[in-house]
mmCIF file of C-alpha atoms and ligand atoms in Angstrom:
data_model
loop_
_atom_site.group_PDB
_atom_site.id
_atom_site.type_symbol
_atom_site.label_atom_id
_atom_site.label_comp_id
_atom_site.label_asym_id
_atom_site.label_seq_id
_atom_site.Cartn_x
_atom_site.Cartn_y
_atom_site.Cartn_z
ATOM 1 C CA MET A 1283 -16.730 -12.393 13.057
ATOM 2 C CA GLU A 1284 -13.350 -12.799 12.849
ATOM 3 C CA ASN A 1285 -11.615 -10.037 10.717
ATOM 4 C CA LYS A 1286 -9.921 -10.454 7.477
ATOM 5 C CA VAL A 1287 -7.005 -8.570 5.498
ATOM 6 C CA ILE A 1288 -6.456 -7.806 2.779
ATOM 7 C CA ILE A 1289 -2.804 -6.299 1.361
ATOM 8 C CA LEU A 1290 -2.042 -4.323 -1.893
ATOM 9 C CA SER A 1291 1.431 -4.145 -2.640
ATOM 10 C CA ALA A 1292 2.867 -2.983 -6.496
ATOM 11 C CA PRO A 1293 5.623 -0.612 -6.833
ATOM 12 C CA SER A 1294 4.652 3.110 -6.379
ATOM 13 C CA GLY A 1295 2.892 4.439 -9.482
ATOM 14 C CA CYS A 1296 0.945 0.952 -10.260
ATOM 15 C CA GLY A 1297 -2.390 2.575 -9.574
ATOM 16 C CA LYS A 1298 -3.186 0.885 -5.658
ATOM 17 C CA THR A 1299 -4.324 4.399 -4.740
ATOM 18 C CA THR A 1300 -6.502 4.180 -7.649
ATOM 19 C CA ILE A 1301 -7.610 0.844 -7.244
ATOM 20 C CA LEU A 1302 -7.916 0.914 -3.335
ATOM 21 C CA LYS A 1303 -9.975 3.906 -3.870
ATOM 22 C CA ALA A 1304 -12.452 2.086 -5.948
ATOM 23 C CA LEU A 1305 -13.023 -0.717 -3.901
ATOM 24 C CA MET A 1306 -13.838 1.406 -1.075
ATOM 25 C CA ALA A 1307 -16.480 3.576 -3.032
ATOM 26 C CA ARG A 1308 -18.088 -0.367 -3.591
ATOM 27 C CA GLN A 1309 -19.173 -0.541 -0.175
ATOM 28 C CA LEU A 1310 -17.403 -3.341 0.852
ATOM 29 C CA PRO A 1311 -17.206 -3.896 4.589
ATOM 30 C CA LEU A 1312 -13.151 -2.586 4.791
ATOM 31 C CA GLU A 1313 -11.310 0.143 6.554
ATOM 32 C CA PHE A 1314 -8.428 1.329 5.629
ATOM 33 C CA SER A 1315 -5.163 0.739 7.385
ATOM 34 C CA VAL A 1316 -3.540 4.466 7.311
ATOM 35 C CA SER A 1317 -0.050 4.215 7.506
ATOM 36 C CA ALA A 1318 2.408 6.081 9.109
ATOM 37 C CA THR A 1319 4.983 7.865 6.698
ATOM 38 C CA SER A 1320 8.284 10.349 7.424
ATOM 39 C CA ARG A 1321 8.202 11.249 3.468
ATOM 40 C CA GLN A 1322 6.574 15.371 2.879
ATOM 41 C CA LYS A 1323 2.974 15.454 2.592
ATOM 42 C CA ARG A 1324 1.913 15.852 -1.552
ATOM 43 C CA ASP A 1325 -1.002 18.502 -2.407
ATOM 44 C CA GLY A 1326 -4.068 17.199 -1.572
ATOM 45 C CA GLU A 1327 -2.914 14.899 1.494
ATOM 46 C CA THR A 1328 -4.152 14.762 4.322
ATOM 47 C CA ASP A 1329 -3.174 14.506 7.940
ATOM 48 C CA GLY A 1330 -4.462 11.292 9.457
ATOM 49 C CA ARG A 1331 -6.831 10.126 6.484
ATOM 50 C CA ASP A 1332 -3.341 9.385 3.735
ATOM 51 C CA TYR A 1333 -1.190 8.938 6.297
ATOM 52 C CA TYR A 1334 -0.151 9.965 9.857
ATOM 53 C CA PHE A 1335 2.963 12.320 8.543
ATOM 54 C CA PHE A 1336 5.952 12.269 11.502
ATOM 55 C CA THR A 1337 9.491 13.618 11.746
ATOM 56 C CA PRO A 1338 11.878 10.634 10.974
ATOM 57 C CA GLU A 1339 12.934 11.381 14.669
ATOM 58 C CA GLN A 1340 8.845 10.949 16.051
ATOM 59 C CA PHE A 1341 9.248 7.906 13.545
ATOM 60 C CA MET A 1342 11.862 6.342 15.061
ATOM 61 C CA GLU A 1343 10.815 6.686 18.591
ATOM 62 C CA LYS A 1344 8.035 5.080 17.569
ATOM 63 C CA VAL A 1345 9.857 2.051 16.117
ATOM 64 C CA ASP A 1346 12.063 2.347 19.630
ATOM 65 C CA ALA A 1347 8.691 1.798 21.241
ATOM 66 C CA GLY A 1348 8.104 -1.337 19.507
ATOM 67 C CA GLU A 1349 4.456 0.852 18.049
ATOM 68 C CA PHE A 1350 4.516 -0.808 14.302
ATOM 69 C CA LEU A 1351 3.186 -4.091 12.887
ATOM 70 C CA GLU A 1352 5.922 -3.935 10.632
ATOM 71 C CA TRP A 1353 8.284 -0.602 9.590
ATOM 72 C CA ASN A 1354 10.842 0.050 6.758
ATOM 73 C CA GLU A 1355 12.630 2.518 4.924
ATOM 74 C CA VAL A 1356 11.129 2.583 1.664
ATOM 75 C CA TYR A 1357 13.245 4.988 0.095
ATOM 76 C CA ALA A 1358 16.887 6.225 1.552
ATOM 77 C CA GLY A 1359 15.831 8.273 4.532
ATOM 78 C CA GLN A 1360 11.772 7.624 3.934
ATOM 79 C CA TYR A 1361 9.948 5.384 6.443
ATOM 80 C CA TYR A 1362 7.314 3.995 6.271
ATOM 81 C CA GLY A 1363 5.015 1.930 8.550
ATOM 82 C CA THR A 1364 1.827 0.277 10.350
ATOM 83 C CA LEU A 1365 0.886 0.939 13.630
ATOM 84 C CA LEU A 1366 -0.047 -1.519 16.138
ATOM 85 C CA SER A 1367 -3.090 1.238 17.599
ATOM 86 C CA GLU A 1368 -4.013 1.334 13.817
ATOM 87 C CA VAL A 1369 -4.981 -2.406 13.206
ATOM 88 C CA ASP A 1370 -6.549 -2.486 16.532
ATOM 89 C CA ARG A 1371 -8.844 0.252 16.265
ATOM 90 C CA ILE A 1372 -10.216 -0.690 12.452
ATOM 91 C CA ALA A 1373 -10.290 -4.650 14.373
ATOM 92 C CA GLY A 1374 -12.393 -2.652 17.062
ATOM 93 C CA ASN A 1375 -15.099 -1.196 14.772
ATOM 94 C CA GLY A 1376 -15.730 -4.905 13.716
ATOM 95 C CA HIS A 1377 -13.854 -4.601 9.852
ATOM 96 C CA HIS A 1378 -12.133 -5.969 7.725
ATOM 97 C CA VAL A 1379 -8.225 -4.275 6.998
ATOM 98 C CA ILE A 1380 -7.201 -3.342 4.006
ATOM 99 C CA PHE A 1381 -3.237 -2.098 3.878
ATOM 100 C CA ASP A 1382 -1.498 -0.324 0.913
ATOM 101 C CA VAL A 1383 2.396 -1.107 1.912
ATOM 102 C CA ASP A 1384 5.201 -2.288 -0.131
ATOM 103 C CA VAL A 1385 6.174 -5.772 -0.727
ATOM 104 C CA LYS A 1386 8.159 -6.070 2.307
ATOM 105 C CA GLY A 1387 5.578 -5.041 4.112
ATOM 106 C CA GLY A 1388 3.282 -6.704 2.871
ATOM 107 C CA LEU A 1389 4.870 -10.502 2.806
ATOM 108 C CA SER A 1390 5.541 -9.549 6.330
ATOM 109 C CA ILE A 1391 1.836 -8.391 7.486
ATOM 110 C CA LYS A 1392 1.064 -11.748 5.056
ATOM 111 C CA GLU A 1393 2.516 -13.967 7.216
ATOM 112 C CA ARG A 1394 2.060 -12.491 10.196
ATOM 113 C CA PHE A 1395 -2.623 -13.161 9.537
ATOM 114 C CA GLY A 1396 -1.896 -16.767 7.173
ATOM 115 C CA ASP A 1397 -4.723 -17.836 5.579
ATOM 116 C CA ARG A 1398 -6.878 -14.439 7.348
ATOM 117 C CA ALA A 1399 -4.883 -12.408 4.273
ATOM 118 C CA LEU A 1400 -5.254 -12.072 1.196
ATOM 119 C CA ALA A 1401 -2.140 -10.780 -0.714
ATOM 120 C CA VAL A 1402 -2.144 -8.341 -3.874
ATOM 121 C CA PHE A 1403 0.367 -7.467 -5.883
ATOM 122 C CA VAL A 1404 -0.664 -4.839 -8.575
ATOM 123 C CA MET A 1405 1.516 -5.424 -11.720
ATOM 124 C CA PRO A 1406 2.334 -2.651 -14.231
ATOM 125 C CA PRO A 1407 1.955 -3.743 -17.916
ATOM 126 C CA SER A 1408 5.516 -2.201 -18.030
ATOM 127 C CA ILE A 1409 8.274 -0.163 -17.289
ATOM 128 C CA GLU A 1410 7.397 2.433 -19.424
ATOM 129 C CA VAL A 1411 4.226 2.370 -18.766
ATOM 130 C CA LEU A 1412 4.498 2.898 -14.818
ATOM 131 C CA ARG A 1413 6.986 6.142 -15.541
ATOM 132 C CA GLN A 1414 4.569 7.278 -17.524
ATOM 133 C CA ARG A 1415 1.993 7.196 -15.000
ATOM 134 C CA LEU A 1416 4.541 8.567 -12.441
ATOM 135 C CA LEU A 1417 5.442 11.892 -14.430
ATOM 136 C CA SER A 1418 1.357 12.351 -15.605
ATOM 137 C CA ARG A 1419 0.581 12.134 -11.618
ATOM 138 C CA GLY A 1420 2.691 15.147 -11.119
ATOM 139 C CA THR A 1421 3.613 14.727 -7.852
ATOM 140 C CA GLU A 1422 7.226 13.753 -8.062
ATOM 141 C CA THR A 1423 10.739 15.710 -8.913
ATOM 142 C CA PRO A 1424 12.746 13.723 -12.182
ATOM 143 C CA GLU A 1425 14.790 12.385 -9.706
ATOM 144 C CA SER A 1426 11.786 11.022 -7.166
ATOM 145 C CA VAL A 1427 10.530 9.310 -10.534
ATOM 146 C CA GLU A 1428 14.204 7.654 -11.167
ATOM 147 C CA LYS A 1429 14.175 6.834 -7.649
ATOM 148 C CA ARG A 1430 10.791 4.861 -7.862
ATOM 149 C CA LEU A 1431 11.106 3.176 -11.015
ATOM 150 C CA GLN A 1432 14.544 1.808 -9.774
ATOM 151 C CA ARG A 1433 13.024 0.236 -6.622
ATOM 152 C CA ALA A 1434 10.186 -0.937 -9.127
ATOM 153 C CA ASP A 1435 12.839 -4.274 -10.578
ATOM 154 C CA TYR A 1436 13.268 -5.091 -6.800
ATOM 155 C CA GLU A 1437 9.784 -5.230 -6.046
ATOM 156 C CA ILE A 1438 8.551 -7.050 -8.810
ATOM 157 C CA SER A 1439 11.318 -9.856 -8.157
ATOM 158 C CA PHE A 1440 8.458 -10.408 -5.235
ATOM 159 C CA SER A 1441 5.611 -10.485 -7.008
ATOM 160 C CA LYS A 1442 5.345 -14.103 -7.170
ATOM 161 C CA GLN A 1443 5.209 -14.823 -3.167
ATOM 162 C CA PHE A 1444 1.756 -13.007 -3.506
ATOM 163 C CA ASP A 1445 -0.990 -14.814 -3.562
ATOM 164 C CA TYR A 1446 -2.491 -13.332 -6.410
ATOM 165 C CA VAL A 1447 -0.975 -10.525 -9.439
ATOM 166 C CA LEU A 1448 -3.543 -7.926 -10.323
ATOM 167 C CA VAL A 1449 -1.771 -6.761 -14.100
ATOM 168 C CA ASN A 1450 -3.347 -3.099 -13.842
ATOM 169 C CA ASP A 1451 -3.162 -2.177 -17.504
ATOM 170 C CA ASP A 1452 -7.142 -1.026 -18.458
ATOM 171 C CA LEU A 1453 -7.886 0.541 -15.285
ATOM 172 C CA GLU A 1454 -11.813 -0.782 -15.350
ATOM 173 C CA THR A 1455 -10.780 -4.320 -15.640
ATOM 174 C CA ALA A 1456 -8.463 -3.984 -13.123
ATOM 175 C CA ILE A 1457 -10.354 -2.605 -10.356
ATOM 176 C CA SER A 1458 -13.353 -5.532 -11.184
ATOM 177 C CA GLU A 1459 -11.194 -7.915 -11.420
ATOM 178 C CA ALA A 1460 -10.045 -7.024 -7.761
ATOM 179 C CA TYR A 1461 -13.740 -6.109 -6.622
ATOM 180 C CA ASN A 1462 -14.048 -9.863 -7.238
ATOM 181 C CA LEU A 1463 -11.052 -11.331 -5.883
ATOM 182 C CA VAL A 1464 -11.179 -8.998 -2.761
ATOM 183 C CA ASN A 1465 -15.592 -9.941 -2.375
ATOM 184 C CA GLY A 1466 -14.966 -13.396 -3.079
ATOM 185 C CA PHE A 1467 -12.416 -13.562 -0.077
ATOM 186 C CA LEU A 1468 -14.836 -11.479 1.919
ATOM 187 C CA ILE A 1469 -17.232 -14.276 1.608
ATOM 188 C CA GLN A 1470 -15.942 -17.170 1.803
HETATM 189 P P1 ADP B 1924 -0.016 4.068 -6.293
HETATM 190 O O1 ADP B 1924 -0.752 4.322 -5.756
HETATM 191 O O2 ADP B 1924 0.402 2.310 -7.131
HETATM 192 O O3 ADP B 1924 1.188 5.329 -5.977
HETATM 193 P P2 ADP B 1924 -2.027 5.472 -8.066
HETATM 194 O O4 ADP B 1924 -2.761 5.405 -7.822
HETATM 195 O O5 ADP B 1924 -1.118 7.368 -7.775
HETATM 196 O O6 ADP B 1924 -0.824 4.499 -7.602
HETATM 197 O O7 ADP B 1924 -1.420 5.738 -9.555
HETATM 198 C C1 ADP B 1924 -0.533 6.558 -10.683
HETATM 199 C C2 ADP B 1924 -1.128 7.510 -11.497
HETATM 200 O O8 ADP B 1924 -1.210 6.559 -12.592
HETATM 201 C C3 ADP B 1924 -1.974 8.384 -11.426
HETATM 202 O O9 ADP B 1924 -2.031 9.374 -12.011
HETATM 203 C C4 ADP B 1924 -3.311 7.309 -11.736
HETATM 204 O O10 ADP B 1924 -4.839 8.411 -11.912
HETATM 205 C C5 ADP B 1924 -2.982 6.377 -13.137
HETATM 206 N N1 ADP B 1924 -3.427 5.374 -13.038
HETATM 207 C C6 ADP B 1924 -3.689 4.268 -12.311
HETATM 208 N N2 ADP B 1924 -3.938 3.208 -12.994
HETATM 209 C C7 ADP B 1924 -4.399 3.502 -14.293
HETATM 210 C C8 ADP B 1924 -4.522 2.927 -15.449
HETATM 211 N N3 ADP B 1924 -4.858 1.383 -15.479
HETATM 212 N N4 ADP B 1924 -4.183 3.460 -16.561
HETATM 213 C C9 ADP B 1924 -4.215 4.780 -16.950
HETATM 214 N N5 ADP B 1924 -3.737 5.251 -15.423
HETATM 215 C C10 ADP B 1924 -3.749 4.937 -14.568
HETATM 216 P P1 5GP B 1925 3.700 6.898 -1.624
HETATM 217 O O1 5GP B 1925 4.989 7.488 -0.932
HETATM 218 O O2 5GP B 1925 3.989 6.461 -3.134
HETATM 219 O O3 5GP B 1925 2.445 7.172 -1.063
HETATM 220 O O4 5GP B 1925 4.147 5.396 -1.208
HETATM 221 C C1 5GP B 1925 5.524 4.905 -1.588
HETATM 222 C C2 5GP B 1925 5.647 2.988 -0.954
HETATM 223 O O5 5GP B 1925 5.434 3.321 0.180
HETATM 224 C C3 5GP B 1925 4.407 2.320 -1.805
HETATM 225 O O6 5GP B 1925 5.004 1.517 -1.638
HETATM 226 C C4 5GP B 1925 3.588 2.492 -0.469
HETATM 227 O O7 5GP B 1925 3.305 1.404 -0.744
HETATM 228 C C5 5GP B 1925 4.577 1.918 1.079
HETATM 229 N N1 5GP B 1925 3.807 1.949 1.849
HETATM 230 C C6 5GP B 1925 2.899 2.911 2.155
HETATM 231 N N2 5GP B 1925 2.779 2.727 3.428
HETATM 232 C C7 5GP B 1925 3.142 1.964 4.312
HETATM 233 C C8 5GP B 1925 3.521 0.963 5.343
HETATM 234 O O8 5GP B 1925 2.870 0.899 6.145
HETATM 235 N N3 5GP B 1925 4.666 0.050 5.867
HETATM 236 C C9 5GP B 1925 5.534 -0.214 4.437
HETATM 237 N N4 5GP B 1925 5.912 -1.350 4.739
HETATM 238 N N5 5GP B 1925 5.230 0.293 3.093
HETATM 239 C C10 5GP B 1925 4.607 1.513 2.860
#
């Protein structure tokens, strides 16, 4: 089997993680690509499960050593990237890969994998709803919420370059739409 890749991209707070966890719970033959980041760990996050957490210096050493498939400074001073070793690990397990990455990372992975990749952009119903979701998640300071909202418009401007735009309004509807899309792509 040649493995396929699913890319979920969206501004922070649109519901990627929620949708991804729901997909993983539905027994699709997918393995989550754990990204590396230099941001602070949130309460409830585990190193090696949610992210590989590095200091900015450690992260840049890996960039210099050519260890990333892609990486980006998503927010000022906060780096995120996909380690080549992570993609190799998942392919070695014989699984398809699912990525949760920003738009730039998503489009660069799509370019790399071509027809083997399904790139899905998760869209919020509106910026105001996105603000409410970021606030209610309770993980961000007010400054961090604003930083994420400012970047949201920029990220949405890339949405047309994705294979599919999934509006996350009603969660159950979005999850079943995502499931049908991903399952259809994997079995074709
Ligand atoms: P992301 O991974 O894109 O940053 P999350 O999955 O953490 O976003 O979702 C942000 C917040 O919004 C979470 O508190 C989540 O429970 C909530 N949420 C996600 N989707 C919906 C939805 N369709 N309706 C209401 N709340 C949602
Ligand atoms: P968060 O801090 O909310 O977990 O993620 C912030 C943003 O970084 C999200 O848009 C998320 O998709 C993106 N991101 C997470 N991992 C990666 C990665 O490996 N590469 C890139 N380019 N972006 C990532």
